Coordinates of C-alpha atoms in Angstrom, one line a residue:
Chain A
M1 CA 74.7 69.0 110.5
F2 CA 74.8 71.8 107.7
S3 CA 71.3 73.5 108.9
R4 CA 71.3 77.2 109.1
D5 CA 71.1 77.2 112.6
N6 CA 74.4 75.4 112.8
W7 CA 75.9 77.8 110.5
K8 CA 74.6 80.7 112.9
E9 CA 76.4 79.0 115.7
I10 CA 79.6 78.6 114.1
F11 CA 79.7 82.2 113.0
E12 CA 79.0 83.4 116.6
T13 CA 81.8 81.3 117.9
I14 CA 83.9 82.6 115.2
Q15 CA 83.1 86.3 115.7
K16 CA 83.5 86.0 119.2
N17 CA 86.8 84.2 119.2
K18 CA 88.3 86.9 116.8
L19 CA 92.0 86.4 117.8
R20 CA 91.9 82.5 117.6
T21 CA 89.9 82.7 114.0
F22 CA 92.6 85.1 112.9
L23 CA 95.4 83.1 114.1
S24 CA 94.4 79.8 112.2
G25 CA 93.1 82.0 109.3
F26 CA 96.6 83.6 109.1
T27 CA 98.5 80.6 109.3
V28 CA 96.3 78.9 106.4
A29 CA 96.2 82.2 104.1
L30 CA 100.1 82.5 104.4
G31 CA 100.8 79.1 103.4
I32 CA 98.6 79.2 100.6
L33 CA 99.8 82.7 99.5
I34 CA 103.6 81.5 99.7
F35 CA 102.8 78.3 97.8
V36 CA 101.2 80.1 94.7
V37 CA 103.8 83.1 94.7
L38 CA 106.9 80.3 94.8
F39 CA 105.0 78.3 92.4
G40 CA 104.3 81.0 90.3
F41 CA 108.0 82.2 90.5
G42 CA 109.1 78.4 89.6
N43 CA 106.8 78.9 86.3
G44 CA 108.2 82.4 85.5
L45 CA 111.7 81.0 85.7
I46 CA 110.8 78.5 83.2
N47 CA 109.4 81.1 81.1
T48 CA 112.7 82.9 81.0
F49 CA 114.5 80.2 79.9
D50 CA 112.2 79.6 77.0
D51 CA 112.0 83.2 75.9
F52 CA 115.8 82.9 75.5
F53 CA 115.3 80.8 72.6
S54 CA 111.8 81.3 71.4
D55 CA 112.7 83.8 69.0
D56 CA 115.2 81.5 67.0
A57 CA 114.7 77.9 65.4
T58 CA 116.0 75.4 67.7
N59 CA 116.7 73.1 65.0
V60 CA 119.9 75.2 64.0
F61 CA 123.9 74.8 64.3
M62 CA 126.2 77.6 64.0
V63 CA 129.5 77.0 62.7
F64 CA 132.4 79.5 63.3
T65 CA 136.0 79.6 62.6
G66 CA 138.7 80.7 64.7
R67 CA 142.6 80.1 65.1
T68 CA 144.0 76.6 65.4
T69 CA 146.3 76.1 68.4
M70 CA 147.5 72.6 67.6
P71 CA 149.7 71.7 64.6
Y72 CA 148.1 69.0 62.5
K73 CA 149.3 66.9 59.2
G74 CA 152.2 69.2 58.6
Y75 CA 150.3 72.4 59.2
K76 CA 151.8 74.5 61.9
A77 CA 149.5 75.8 64.8
N78 CA 148.1 79.4 65.1
R79 CA 146.7 79.0 61.4
N80 CA 143.4 80.9 60.8
I81 CA 140.7 78.8 59.4
E82 CA 137.8 80.6 57.0
F83 CA 135.0 78.9 55.1
D84 CA 134.4 79.6 51.6
N85 CA 131.7 78.8 49.1
S86 CA 132.8 75.2 48.5
D87 CA 132.3 74.7 52.1
I88 CA 128.6 75.1 51.8
A89 CA 128.2 73.3 48.6
D90 CA 130.5 70.3 50.2
I91 CA 128.2 70.2 53.3
E92 CA 125.1 70.1 51.2
K93 CA 126.4 67.3 49.2
N94 CA 127.5 65.1 52.3
F95 CA 124.7 65.4 54.6
P96 CA 121.6 65.5 52.7
L97 CA 119.8 63.2 55.2
F98 CA 120.1 65.5 57.9
L99 CA 120.1 68.7 56.3
E100 CA 116.9 71.2 56.1
Y101 CA 118.8 73.9 54.7
I102 CA 122.1 76.0 54.9
S103 CA 122.9 79.7 55.0
P104 CA 126.3 81.5 54.9
R105 CA 126.9 84.5 57.2
I106 CA 128.8 87.4 56.7
V107 CA 128.2 90.1 59.4
R108 CA 129.5 93.7 59.1
Q109 CA 128.8 96.7 60.8
D110 CA 128.1 100.0 58.5
T111 CA 126.7 103.1 58.4
V112 CA 123.4 103.0 56.7
A113 CA 121.7 106.4 55.8
Y114 CA 118.6 107.6 54.1
K115 CA 118.7 111.3 53.2
N116 CA 119.8 113.2 56.3
E117 CA 119.1 110.2 58.7
S118 CA 122.0 107.8 59.3
N119 CA 123.2 105.5 61.9
N120 CA 125.2 102.3 62.3
Y121 CA 123.7 98.8 62.2
S122 CA 124.7 95.4 61.7
I123 CA 124.4 94.2 57.9
Y124 CA 124.1 90.2 57.7
A125 CA 124.8 89.1 54.6
V126 CA 123.0 85.7 54.1
A127 CA 121.4 83.1 51.9
P128 CA 117.3 83.0 51.8
S129 CA 117.0 80.3 54.1
H130 CA 118.5 82.4 56.9
Q131 CA 114.8 83.3 57.6
F132 CA 114.0 80.2 58.8
S133 CA 116.7 79.9 61.4
E134 CA 116.3 83.5 62.7
M135 CA 112.5 82.9 62.7
T136 CA 112.3 86.6 60.7
I137 CA 108.6 87.5 60.3
M138 CA 107.9 89.7 57.2
M139 CA 105.8 92.9 58.0
K140 CA 106.0 94.2 54.1
G141 CA 107.6 93.5 51.0
R142 CA 109.5 90.2 50.8
Y143 CA 112.7 88.4 51.9
L144 CA 115.7 87.8 49.8
D145 CA 115.2 85.1 47.2
V146 CA 117.2 82.9 45.1
L147 CA 117.5 85.4 42.3
D148 CA 119.0 88.0 44.7
I149 CA 121.9 85.6 45.3
K150 CA 122.2 84.5 41.8
N151 CA 122.1 88.1 40.4
K152 CA 124.0 89.6 43.4
T153 CA 121.4 92.3 43.3
K154 CA 121.6 95.2 45.7
N155 CA 118.5 94.7 47.7
A156 CA 118.3 94.8 51.3
V157 CA 115.4 93.7 54.1
I158 CA 115.3 96.0 56.8
G159 CA 114.3 95.6 60.7
R160 CA 111.3 97.3 61.9
L161 CA 113.3 99.6 64.0
V162 CA 115.6 100.5 61.0
E163 CA 112.6 101.7 59.1
Q164 CA 111.6 103.7 62.4
D165 CA 115.0 105.4 62.9
L166 CA 115.6 106.0 59.3
F167 CA 112.1 106.6 57.8
G168 CA 110.3 108.1 60.7
G169 CA 107.3 105.5 60.2
R170 CA 107.0 106.4 56.6
N171 CA 106.8 103.2 54.4
A172 CA 110.7 102.1 53.4
V173 CA 109.7 99.6 50.9
G174 CA 111.0 100.6 47.6
K175 CA 113.2 103.2 48.6
Y176 CA 116.9 103.1 48.1
I177 CA 119.5 103.7 51.3
D178 CA 123.0 103.9 51.6
I179 CA 124.8 100.9 53.1
G180 CA 128.7 101.4 53.6
G181 CA 129.0 103.7 50.4
S182 CA 126.5 101.6 48.3
S183 CA 123.1 102.1 47.5
F184 CA 120.7 99.2 48.2
K185 CA 116.8 99.0 47.4
V186 CA 114.8 98.2 50.4
I187 CA 112.6 95.2 49.2
G188 CA 111.0 94.2 52.6
V189 CA 110.7 94.9 56.4
F190 CA 110.7 92.4 59.0
Q191 CA 110.0 91.9 62.6
D192 CA 111.7 89.8 65.3
D193 CA 110.4 88.4 68.7
G194 CA 114.3 88.3 69.7
G195 CA 113.8 92.4 70.8
D196 CA 114.9 95.3 69.8
R197 CA 118.6 94.3 69.1
E198 CA 117.7 91.9 66.1
E199 CA 114.8 94.5 64.8
R200 CA 117.9 96.8 64.0
N201 CA 119.6 94.2 61.8
I202 CA 119.5 94.3 58.0
F203 CA 119.7 91.6 55.6
I204 CA 121.4 91.5 52.2
P205 CA 122.3 88.9 49.7
Y206 CA 125.7 87.0 50.7
T207 CA 127.0 87.1 47.1
T208 CA 126.4 90.9 47.0
R209 CA 128.6 91.4 50.3
Q210 CA 131.5 89.0 48.7
L211 CA 131.3 91.2 45.5
I212 CA 131.6 94.3 47.4
E213 CA 134.6 92.7 49.2
R214 CA 136.9 92.4 46.2
N215 CA 134.9 89.4 44.7
T216 CA 135.8 87.2 47.5
D217 CA 134.4 83.9 48.3
K218 CA 134.9 84.0 51.9
I219 CA 132.3 83.2 54.5
D220 CA 132.4 84.4 58.3
A221 CA 130.4 81.4 59.7
I222 CA 127.7 78.8 58.3
V223 CA 124.2 78.4 59.5
I224 CA 122.8 75.0 59.2
G225 CA 119.1 73.8 59.8
F226 CA 118.7 70.0 60.5
K227 CA 115.5 68.4 59.9
P228 CA 113.6 68.2 63.3
Q229 CA 112.6 64.7 63.0
I230 CA 115.7 63.2 63.3
G231 CA 115.4 64.1 67.2
Y232 CA 117.8 64.8 69.7
A233 CA 120.0 62.1 69.5
G234 CA 119.9 62.7 65.5
A235 CA 121.0 66.1 65.9
M236 CA 124.1 64.9 68.1
A237 CA 125.2 62.5 66.0
F238 CA 124.9 65.0 63.2
E239 CA 126.8 67.7 65.1
K240 CA 129.6 64.9 65.8
S241 CA 129.9 64.1 62.2
L242 CA 129.9 67.5 60.7
D243 CA 132.6 68.4 63.1
K244 CA 134.8 65.6 62.2
F245 CA 134.0 66.5 58.3
I246 CA 135.0 70.2 58.7
R247 CA 138.0 69.2 60.8
E248 CA 139.1 66.8 58.2
K249 CA 138.8 69.1 55.3
K250 CA 140.3 72.1 56.9
Y251 CA 143.2 69.8 58.7
I252 CA 142.2 70.6 62.3
N253 CA 143.7 68.3 64.8
P254 CA 140.5 66.5 66.3
Q255 CA 141.8 67.5 69.7
D256 CA 142.0 71.2 68.9
Q257 CA 139.5 73.2 71.1
N258 CA 140.0 75.7 68.5
G259 CA 139.9 76.2 64.8
I260 CA 136.1 75.5 64.5
F261 CA 133.3 76.0 66.8
I262 CA 129.7 74.6 66.5
R263 CA 127.0 76.1 68.4
N264 CA 124.3 73.5 68.7
V265 CA 120.9 75.6 69.7
A266 CA 119.0 72.4 70.5
D267 CA 121.8 71.0 73.2
Q268 CA 121.8 74.7 74.7
L269 CA 118.1 74.8 74.8
R270 CA 118.0 71.3 76.4
Q271 CA 120.8 71.9 78.8
N272 CA 118.9 75.3 80.0
Q273 CA 115.5 73.9 80.2
Q274 CA 116.8 71.1 82.3
F275 CA 118.3 73.8 84.5
A276 CA 115.1 75.6 84.8
R277 CA 113.3 72.1 85.6
V278 CA 115.8 71.4 88.2
L279 CA 115.2 74.8 89.8
Q280 CA 111.4 74.4 89.3
I281 CA 111.4 71.1 91.2
I282 CA 113.5 72.7 94.0
V283 CA 110.9 75.6 94.1
A284 CA 108.1 73.5 94.0
F285 CA 109.5 71.4 96.9
V286 CA 109.9 74.6 98.9
A287 CA 106.4 75.4 98.0
F288 CA 104.9 71.9 99.3
G289 CA 107.3 72.3 102.2
T290 CA 105.3 75.7 102.8
I291 CA 102.1 73.7 102.4
I292 CA 103.0 70.9 105.1
A293 CA 104.3 73.9 107.4
G294 CA 100.8 75.3 107.0
I295 CA 99.4 71.8 107.9
I296 CA 101.3 71.6 111.0
G297 CA 100.6 75.3 112.0
I298 CA 96.9 74.5 111.8
S299 CA 97.4 71.0 113.5
N300 CA 98.8 73.1 116.3
I301 CA 96.3 75.7 116.6
M302 CA 93.4 73.0 116.5
V303 CA 95.2 71.2 119.6
F304 CA 95.1 74.5 121.2
V305 CA 91.8 75.6 120.1
V306 CA 90.3 72.0 121.3
K307 CA 92.3 72.2 124.8
E308 CA 91.1 76.0 125.4
R309 CA 87.7 74.5 124.8
T310 CA 87.7 71.7 126.9
K311 CA 85.5 73.2 129.8
E312 CA 83.2 74.7 127.2
L313 CA 82.8 71.2 125.4
G314 CA 82.2 69.8 129.1
I315 CA 79.4 72.2 129.6
R316 CA 78.0 71.7 126.3
K317 CA 77.8 67.9 126.8
A318 CA 76.2 68.4 130.3
L319 CA 73.7 70.3 128.5
G320 CA 73.0 67.6 125.9
A321 CA 75.2 67.9 123.2
T322 CA 76.0 64.6 121.5
P323 CA 79.7 63.4 120.7
R324 CA 78.8 63.9 116.7
A325 CA 77.5 67.6 117.9
V326 CA 80.9 68.3 119.6
I327 CA 83.1 67.1 116.6
G328 CA 80.6 68.6 114.2
T329 CA 81.1 72.0 115.9
I330 CA 84.7 71.9 116.0
L331 CA 85.2 70.5 112.6
L332 CA 83.0 72.8 110.8
E333 CA 84.4 75.7 112.4
S334 CA 87.9 74.6 111.3
V335 CA 86.8 73.7 107.8
F336 CA 85.1 76.9 107.5
I337 CA 88.0 79.1 108.6
T338 CA 90.4 77.0 106.4
T339 CA 88.4 77.2 103.4
V340 CA 87.6 81.0 103.7
S341 CA 91.4 81.9 104.5
G342 CA 92.6 79.2 102.1
F343 CA 90.9 80.8 99.1
V344 CA 91.9 84.2 100.4
G345 CA 95.3 83.3 100.5
M346 CA 95.1 81.9 96.8
L347 CA 93.4 84.9 95.4
I348 CA 95.8 87.4 97.0
G349 CA 98.8 85.1 95.5
I350 CA 97.1 84.9 92.1
V351 CA 96.8 88.8 92.1
I352 CA 100.2 89.3 93.4
L353 CA 101.6 87.0 90.5
G354 CA 99.5 89.0 87.9
S355 CA 100.8 92.3 89.2
I356 CA 104.4 91.2 89.0
D357 CA 104.1 90.3 85.2
E358 CA 107.2 91.5 83.9
K359 CA 108.7 93.7 86.8
L360 CA 111.0 90.8 88.0
E361 CA 112.6 90.1 84.6
D362 CA 115.9 91.2 85.8
F363 CA 115.9 88.4 88.2
F364 CA 115.0 85.9 85.4
I365 CA 111.2 85.6 86.4
T366 CA 109.3 86.3 83.2
N367 CA 105.2 86.3 83.5
P368 CA 105.0 84.1 86.8
Y369 CA 101.8 82.5 86.9
I370 CA 100.2 79.1 88.5
D371 CA 97.6 77.1 86.8
I372 CA 94.4 77.7 88.7
P373 CA 93.8 73.8 88.9
M374 CA 97.0 73.6 90.5
A375 CA 96.4 76.6 93.0
I376 CA 92.7 75.0 93.9
F377 CA 94.3 71.6 94.4
A378 CA 96.8 72.9 97.1
T379 CA 94.1 74.9 98.6
I380 CA 91.7 71.9 99.0
V381 CA 94.7 69.6 100.2
L382 CA 95.1 72.3 102.9
I383 CA 91.5 72.2 103.9
I384 CA 91.4 68.5 104.1
F385 CA 94.9 68.3 106.2
G386 CA 93.3 71.0 108.1
A387 CA 89.9 69.1 108.8
I388 CA 92.1 65.8 109.9
A389 CA 94.1 68.0 112.2
G390 CA 91.0 69.4 113.5
Y391 CA 89.1 65.7 113.8
V392 CA 91.6 64.2 115.8
P393 CA 91.7 66.7 119.3
A394 CA 87.9 67.0 118.4
R395 CA 87.4 63.3 118.8
R396 CA 89.4 63.2 121.8
A397 CA 87.4 66.2 123.4
A398 CA 84.2 64.6 122.5
R399 CA 85.2 61.3 124.4
I400 CA 86.5 63.2 127.6
K401 CA 83.8 62.8 130.0
P402 CA 82.0 65.9 130.9
I403 CA 82.9 65.5 134.6
V404 CA 86.6 65.6 133.7
A405 CA 85.9 68.3 131.4
L406 CA 83.9 70.5 133.9
R407 CA 86.7 70.0 136.5
D408 CA 89.4 71.3 134.0
E409 CA 89.8 74.9 135.4
Chain B
M1 CA 60.8 60.1 139.8
I2 CA 64.4 58.7 140.9
E3 CA 64.8 55.1 142.1
I4 CA 68.0 53.8 143.1
K5 CA 68.9 50.3 144.4
E6 CA 72.3 48.9 145.6
L7 CA 74.3 51.5 144.0
H8 CA 78.1 50.9 144.2
K9 CA 81.0 53.1 142.8
S10 CA 84.6 52.8 143.4
Y11 CA 87.7 54.9 141.9
K12 CA 91.1 53.2 141.0
M13 CA 94.0 55.0 142.8
G14 CA 96.9 53.4 141.5
A15 CA 97.0 49.8 142.8
N16 CA 94.1 50.2 145.7
S17 CA 90.5 51.3 144.8
L18 CA 88.5 53.6 146.9
H19 CA 85.2 52.4 147.6
V20 CA 83.1 55.6 147.4
L21 CA 79.4 54.4 147.1
K22 CA 78.6 51.5 149.4
G23 CA 75.3 50.0 148.2
L24 CA 72.8 53.3 148.3
N25 CA 69.1 52.7 148.1
F26 CA 66.7 55.6 148.1
S27 CA 64.0 56.8 145.8
I28 CA 62.6 60.7 145.0
K29 CA 59.1 61.1 144.2
E30 CA 57.8 64.0 141.8
G31 CA 57.9 67.2 143.3
E32 CA 60.4 66.8 145.9
L33 CA 63.2 69.0 147.0
V34 CA 65.8 66.9 148.4
A35 CA 69.1 68.0 150.1
I36 CA 72.4 65.4 150.1
M37 CA 74.5 66.3 152.8
G38 CA 77.7 65.2 154.1
S39 CA 81.1 66.2 154.5
S40 CA 83.8 66.1 151.8
G41 CA 84.6 62.6 150.7
S42 CA 81.2 61.3 151.5
G43 CA 80.3 60.6 148.3
K44 CA 77.8 63.3 147.6
S45 CA 79.4 64.5 144.5
T46 CA 79.7 61.1 142.9
L47 CA 76.2 60.0 143.6
L48 CA 75.1 63.6 142.1
N49 CA 77.5 62.7 139.0
I50 CA 75.9 59.3 138.5
L51 CA 72.3 60.7 139.0
G52 CA 73.4 63.2 136.1
M53 CA 74.9 60.5 134.0
L54 CA 78.0 62.2 133.9
D55 CA 79.4 59.1 135.5
E56 CA 78.5 55.6 135.7
A57 CA 78.0 53.4 138.6
D58 CA 79.8 50.0 138.9
S59 CA 76.7 48.1 140.0
G60 CA 73.2 48.8 141.1
E61 CA 69.9 49.9 139.3
Y62 CA 69.2 53.5 138.5
T63 CA 65.8 54.5 137.0
L64 CA 64.7 57.7 136.0
D65 CA 61.1 58.6 135.2
G66 CA 60.5 55.0 134.6
V67 CA 63.5 54.5 132.3
P68 CA 66.3 52.2 133.4
I69 CA 69.6 54.0 132.8
K70 CA 72.3 51.6 132.1
N71 CA 74.7 50.8 129.4
L72 CA 74.5 54.2 128.2
N73 CA 76.8 55.3 125.3
E74 CA 78.0 58.9 125.0
T75 CA 75.5 59.6 122.3
K76 CA 72.2 58.4 124.5
A77 CA 73.8 59.6 127.6
A78 CA 73.7 63.2 125.8
K79 CA 70.4 62.8 124.6
Y80 CA 69.0 61.7 128.1
R81 CA 70.7 64.5 130.0
N82 CA 69.4 66.9 127.6
K83 CA 65.7 65.5 128.1
F84 CA 65.7 64.6 131.7
L85 CA 68.1 66.8 133.6
G86 CA 69.2 70.5 134.3
F87 CA 72.3 71.0 135.7
V88 CA 73.5 73.8 138.3
F89 CA 77.0 73.7 139.2
Q90 CA 79.0 75.4 142.0
S91 CA 81.1 77.5 139.2
F92 CA 78.2 78.2 137.3
N93 CA 80.0 77.0 134.2
L94 CA 78.4 79.8 131.9
I95 CA 80.0 79.9 128.4
N96 CA 81.8 83.0 128.8
Y97 CA 81.7 84.2 125.2
K98 CA 78.0 84.0 125.3
S99 CA 75.7 86.2 126.7
A100 CA 73.1 85.4 129.4
L101 CA 70.3 84.9 126.6
E102 CA 72.5 82.5 124.4
N103 CA 73.5 80.6 127.5
V104 CA 70.1 79.9 128.3
A105 CA 68.9 78.9 124.9
L106 CA 71.9 76.6 124.6
P107 CA 70.3 73.3 125.8
L108 CA 67.5 74.1 123.6
Y109 CA 69.7 74.2 120.5
Y110 CA 70.6 70.5 121.3
Q111 CA 67.0 69.9 121.8
K112 CA 66.8 71.1 117.9
V113 CA 64.2 73.9 119.2
P114 CA 64.2 76.5 116.0
R115 CA 66.2 80.1 116.7
K116 CA 63.0 82.2 117.2
Q117 CA 61.4 80.0 120.0
R118 CA 64.5 79.2 121.9
E119 CA 64.9 83.1 122.3
E120 CA 61.6 83.6 123.1
K121 CA 61.6 80.7 125.7
A122 CA 65.2 81.4 127.1
L123 CA 63.5 85.1 127.7
K124 CA 60.9 83.8 129.5
Y125 CA 63.3 81.7 131.9
L126 CA 65.6 84.9 132.5
E127 CA 62.4 86.8 133.2
Q128 CA 61.4 84.2 135.9
V129 CA 64.9 84.6 137.6
G130 CA 64.6 88.2 137.3
L131 CA 67.4 88.8 134.9
K132 CA 65.1 89.9 131.8
E133 CA 67.4 93.1 131.5
W134 CA 70.6 91.5 131.7
A135 CA 70.0 89.1 128.8
E136 CA 72.3 90.7 126.4
H137 CA 75.0 90.8 128.8
L138 CA 78.1 88.5 129.1
P139 CA 78.8 86.6 132.1
N140 CA 81.6 88.5 133.5
E141 CA 79.5 91.3 133.3
L142 CA 77.5 89.7 135.8
S143 CA 77.7 89.2 139.7
G144 CA 78.2 85.8 141.3
G145 CA 74.4 85.6 142.2
Q146 CA 73.6 86.6 138.7
K147 CA 75.1 84.1 137.4
Q148 CA 73.9 81.3 139.1
R149 CA 70.3 82.5 138.6
V150 CA 71.1 82.4 134.9
A151 CA 72.6 78.9 135.1
I152 CA 69.4 78.1 136.9
A153 CA 67.4 79.9 133.9
R154 CA 69.5 77.7 131.6
A155 CA 69.0 74.2 133.4
M156 CA 65.2 75.1 133.5
A157 CA 64.9 76.1 129.9
A158 CA 65.2 72.6 128.9
E159 CA 62.2 71.6 130.9
P160 CA 64.2 68.7 132.7
K161 CA 62.3 66.3 134.9
V162 CA 65.1 66.7 137.5
L163 CA 67.0 69.8 138.5
L164 CA 70.6 68.6 139.7
A165 CA 72.6 71.5 142.0
D166 CA 75.9 70.6 142.9
E167 CA 76.7 73.0 145.9
P168 CA 74.6 75.9 144.0
T169 CA 75.7 78.1 146.9
G170 CA 79.4 77.3 147.8
A171 CA 80.7 80.2 145.8
L172 CA 78.3 82.6 147.3
D173 CA 77.8 84.7 150.0
S174 CA 75.0 84.1 152.4
K175 CA 72.6 86.8 151.2
T176 CA 73.2 85.7 147.8
S177 CA 72.9 82.4 148.6
Y178 CA 69.3 82.6 150.2
E179 CA 68.4 84.5 147.0
V180 CA 69.3 81.6 144.9
M181 CA 67.8 79.1 147.4
D182 CA 64.5 81.4 147.4
L183 CA 64.7 81.0 143.5
I184 CA 65.1 77.3 143.9
Q185 CA 62.0 77.1 146.4
K186 CA 60.0 79.0 143.9
I187 CA 60.9 76.5 141.0
N188 CA 60.1 73.6 143.5
D189 CA 56.8 75.2 144.3
Q190 CA 55.6 75.0 140.6
G191 CA 56.1 71.2 141.0
N192 CA 59.6 70.6 139.6
T193 CA 61.9 68.1 141.3
I194 CA 65.1 69.0 142.7
L195 CA 68.2 67.7 144.1
V196 CA 70.6 69.7 146.1
V197 CA 74.2 68.8 147.2
T198 CA 75.4 70.7 150.0
H199 CA 77.4 70.8 153.2
E200 CA 75.8 73.8 154.7
E201 CA 73.1 73.0 157.3
D202 CA 71.2 76.1 156.7
I203 CA 70.8 75.3 152.9
A204 CA 70.0 71.8 153.8
H205 CA 67.0 72.9 155.9
M206 CA 65.8 75.1 153.3
C207 CA 64.8 71.8 151.6
K208 CA 62.2 69.5 152.4
R209 CA 64.0 66.2 153.2
I210 CA 67.6 65.7 154.0
V211 CA 69.7 62.7 153.2
H212 CA 72.5 62.2 154.9
L213 CA 75.6 60.5 153.4
K214 CA 78.9 59.4 155.4
D215 CA 81.4 57.1 154.1
G216 CA 79.6 56.1 151.2
V217 CA 76.7 54.9 153.0
I218 CA 73.0 56.8 153.8
V219 CA 73.0 57.5 157.7
E220 CA 69.9 59.3 157.8
D221 CA 66.8 60.3 155.5
K222 CA 64.2 62.6 157.2
K223 CA 61.6 65.0 156.2
V224 CA 62.1 68.5 157.5
E225 CA 60.0 71.4 158.0
Q226 CA 61.2 73.7 155.4
V227 CA 62.8 76.9 156.1
R228 CA 61.6 79.5 153.5
A229 CA 64.3 81.5 152.3
S230 CA 62.1 84.4 151.4
Q231 CA 62.3 85.6 155.0
Y232 CA 66.2 86.3 154.9
V233 CA 66.0 87.9 151.6

């Protein structure tokens, strides 16, 4: 069945029936192409959602304060809630099982200057453990340490782009910069996968910031890293008891939507990932629909091809073609066209996905890709169904008596 | 070469059946050129289809070159057709996307003859029918007479025991008809057995024997003095 002679016969038939070949090939190629591209977009969507969070640790709560809106235990509404250093100590004391690290955070906008260069930056006053929650990567020098906090040193860790802006590419470590009127020594330069904005931040010890602000002990927000092994359910439970604990300590009505806010990164990530998965399932569903449409398309073409060739097949049978030879001719031709155009469609799809890369990032599609085995699997599925779709009418054609086929004008 | 005994065939037409062949008996020896004549509906095409294994008889015996033809499945019938029989049809039945040469070579493809030999042989037969120069032309570039000659070359290429021609001149004008008959006579002169179904008296008389069919029975079976077609060409 697979002799060179057979192939030659098939090639000749294909060459001399260009429109037919083109139509069936086009259907298959387009089906696979759309499948690959859609499937790739689905993956790109997932990538985007993953990217949103990949620069920060996911085992993190951020606790913010606000103004109460309900009276509680004799306290009036519209009371401003503030954290101070004692809250950090209390949380550490009460949740040792859940807690991995804790860091205060005070953010200020300040003008930062070095010689003639100056610019506005966000100054984060934090504890050393803040490095884990932001996943800050040190390029040179060091991060803040316990001694910086204890001694309230005027040390600063600056982002890669701050160094670039102020020092024009020269090494900033060891130099002194002016932050809001106070002189700080640069002890390290960091980078962050979170993008340009995060690389324009500056970290200083929170105790130093409190000292500058008239020796206060107030804190804007608390960053809490919980132990990853407590899992999603553990994190949710921790969030709940932490919320209760703070509300009790600060006399905030349990029903009050304001007062304090806990941002659970893990929960948000999970929700977003679920959303992305649902989107991907929808996209995959559409993609498989395309494959099925492709199969139906090739079935239609095969029925038409066999109908069109009925007389020719009758002639071939009269000249001594066995039913097997008739089925073989049609099937091999169909499988050949499907295989070639299927893989062409697949390759074009992969090339398109490759060229899109990051161009569609604005539409939430980052680095769309399709696993090669997945693409090949889809192509093979289409080839197999194409063969089945060809086999059914081919077998019918092989059964037609030549005399009937020849009468078919 | 061909032996037929008590051949019956009927077609079902809804509730009633149409008895087309009502017990035919005859035999054809090697080298004969036989015309089967009859008006339409006499059963001559049915007979030819049965002889050509394109159709099956209901009862009766049919022996071809000493081989009993019965209970054929499709594959076997295809092999016998390929080995024993060459067909010439009224409507030529050439494959329109294949050149004359490829058409002639097609039965050899199913005999699994290697490509080179196939083309050589096909060219030889095209030369015999005088169309060597037209080998690369497609059927729609040929005239009716040329098409039929290609069809005859194709039928002969497989070197069959018997050549079956169903109204080979039915679609041709008389001058072209005589050319085709001249060719058939020449092939017969080389010793080939040929059966021609026709309803034209002059064509029938260019054969050596005429079998008259009427309403499914043989009413006449006579040897005739052959009229050579070459004198009209």
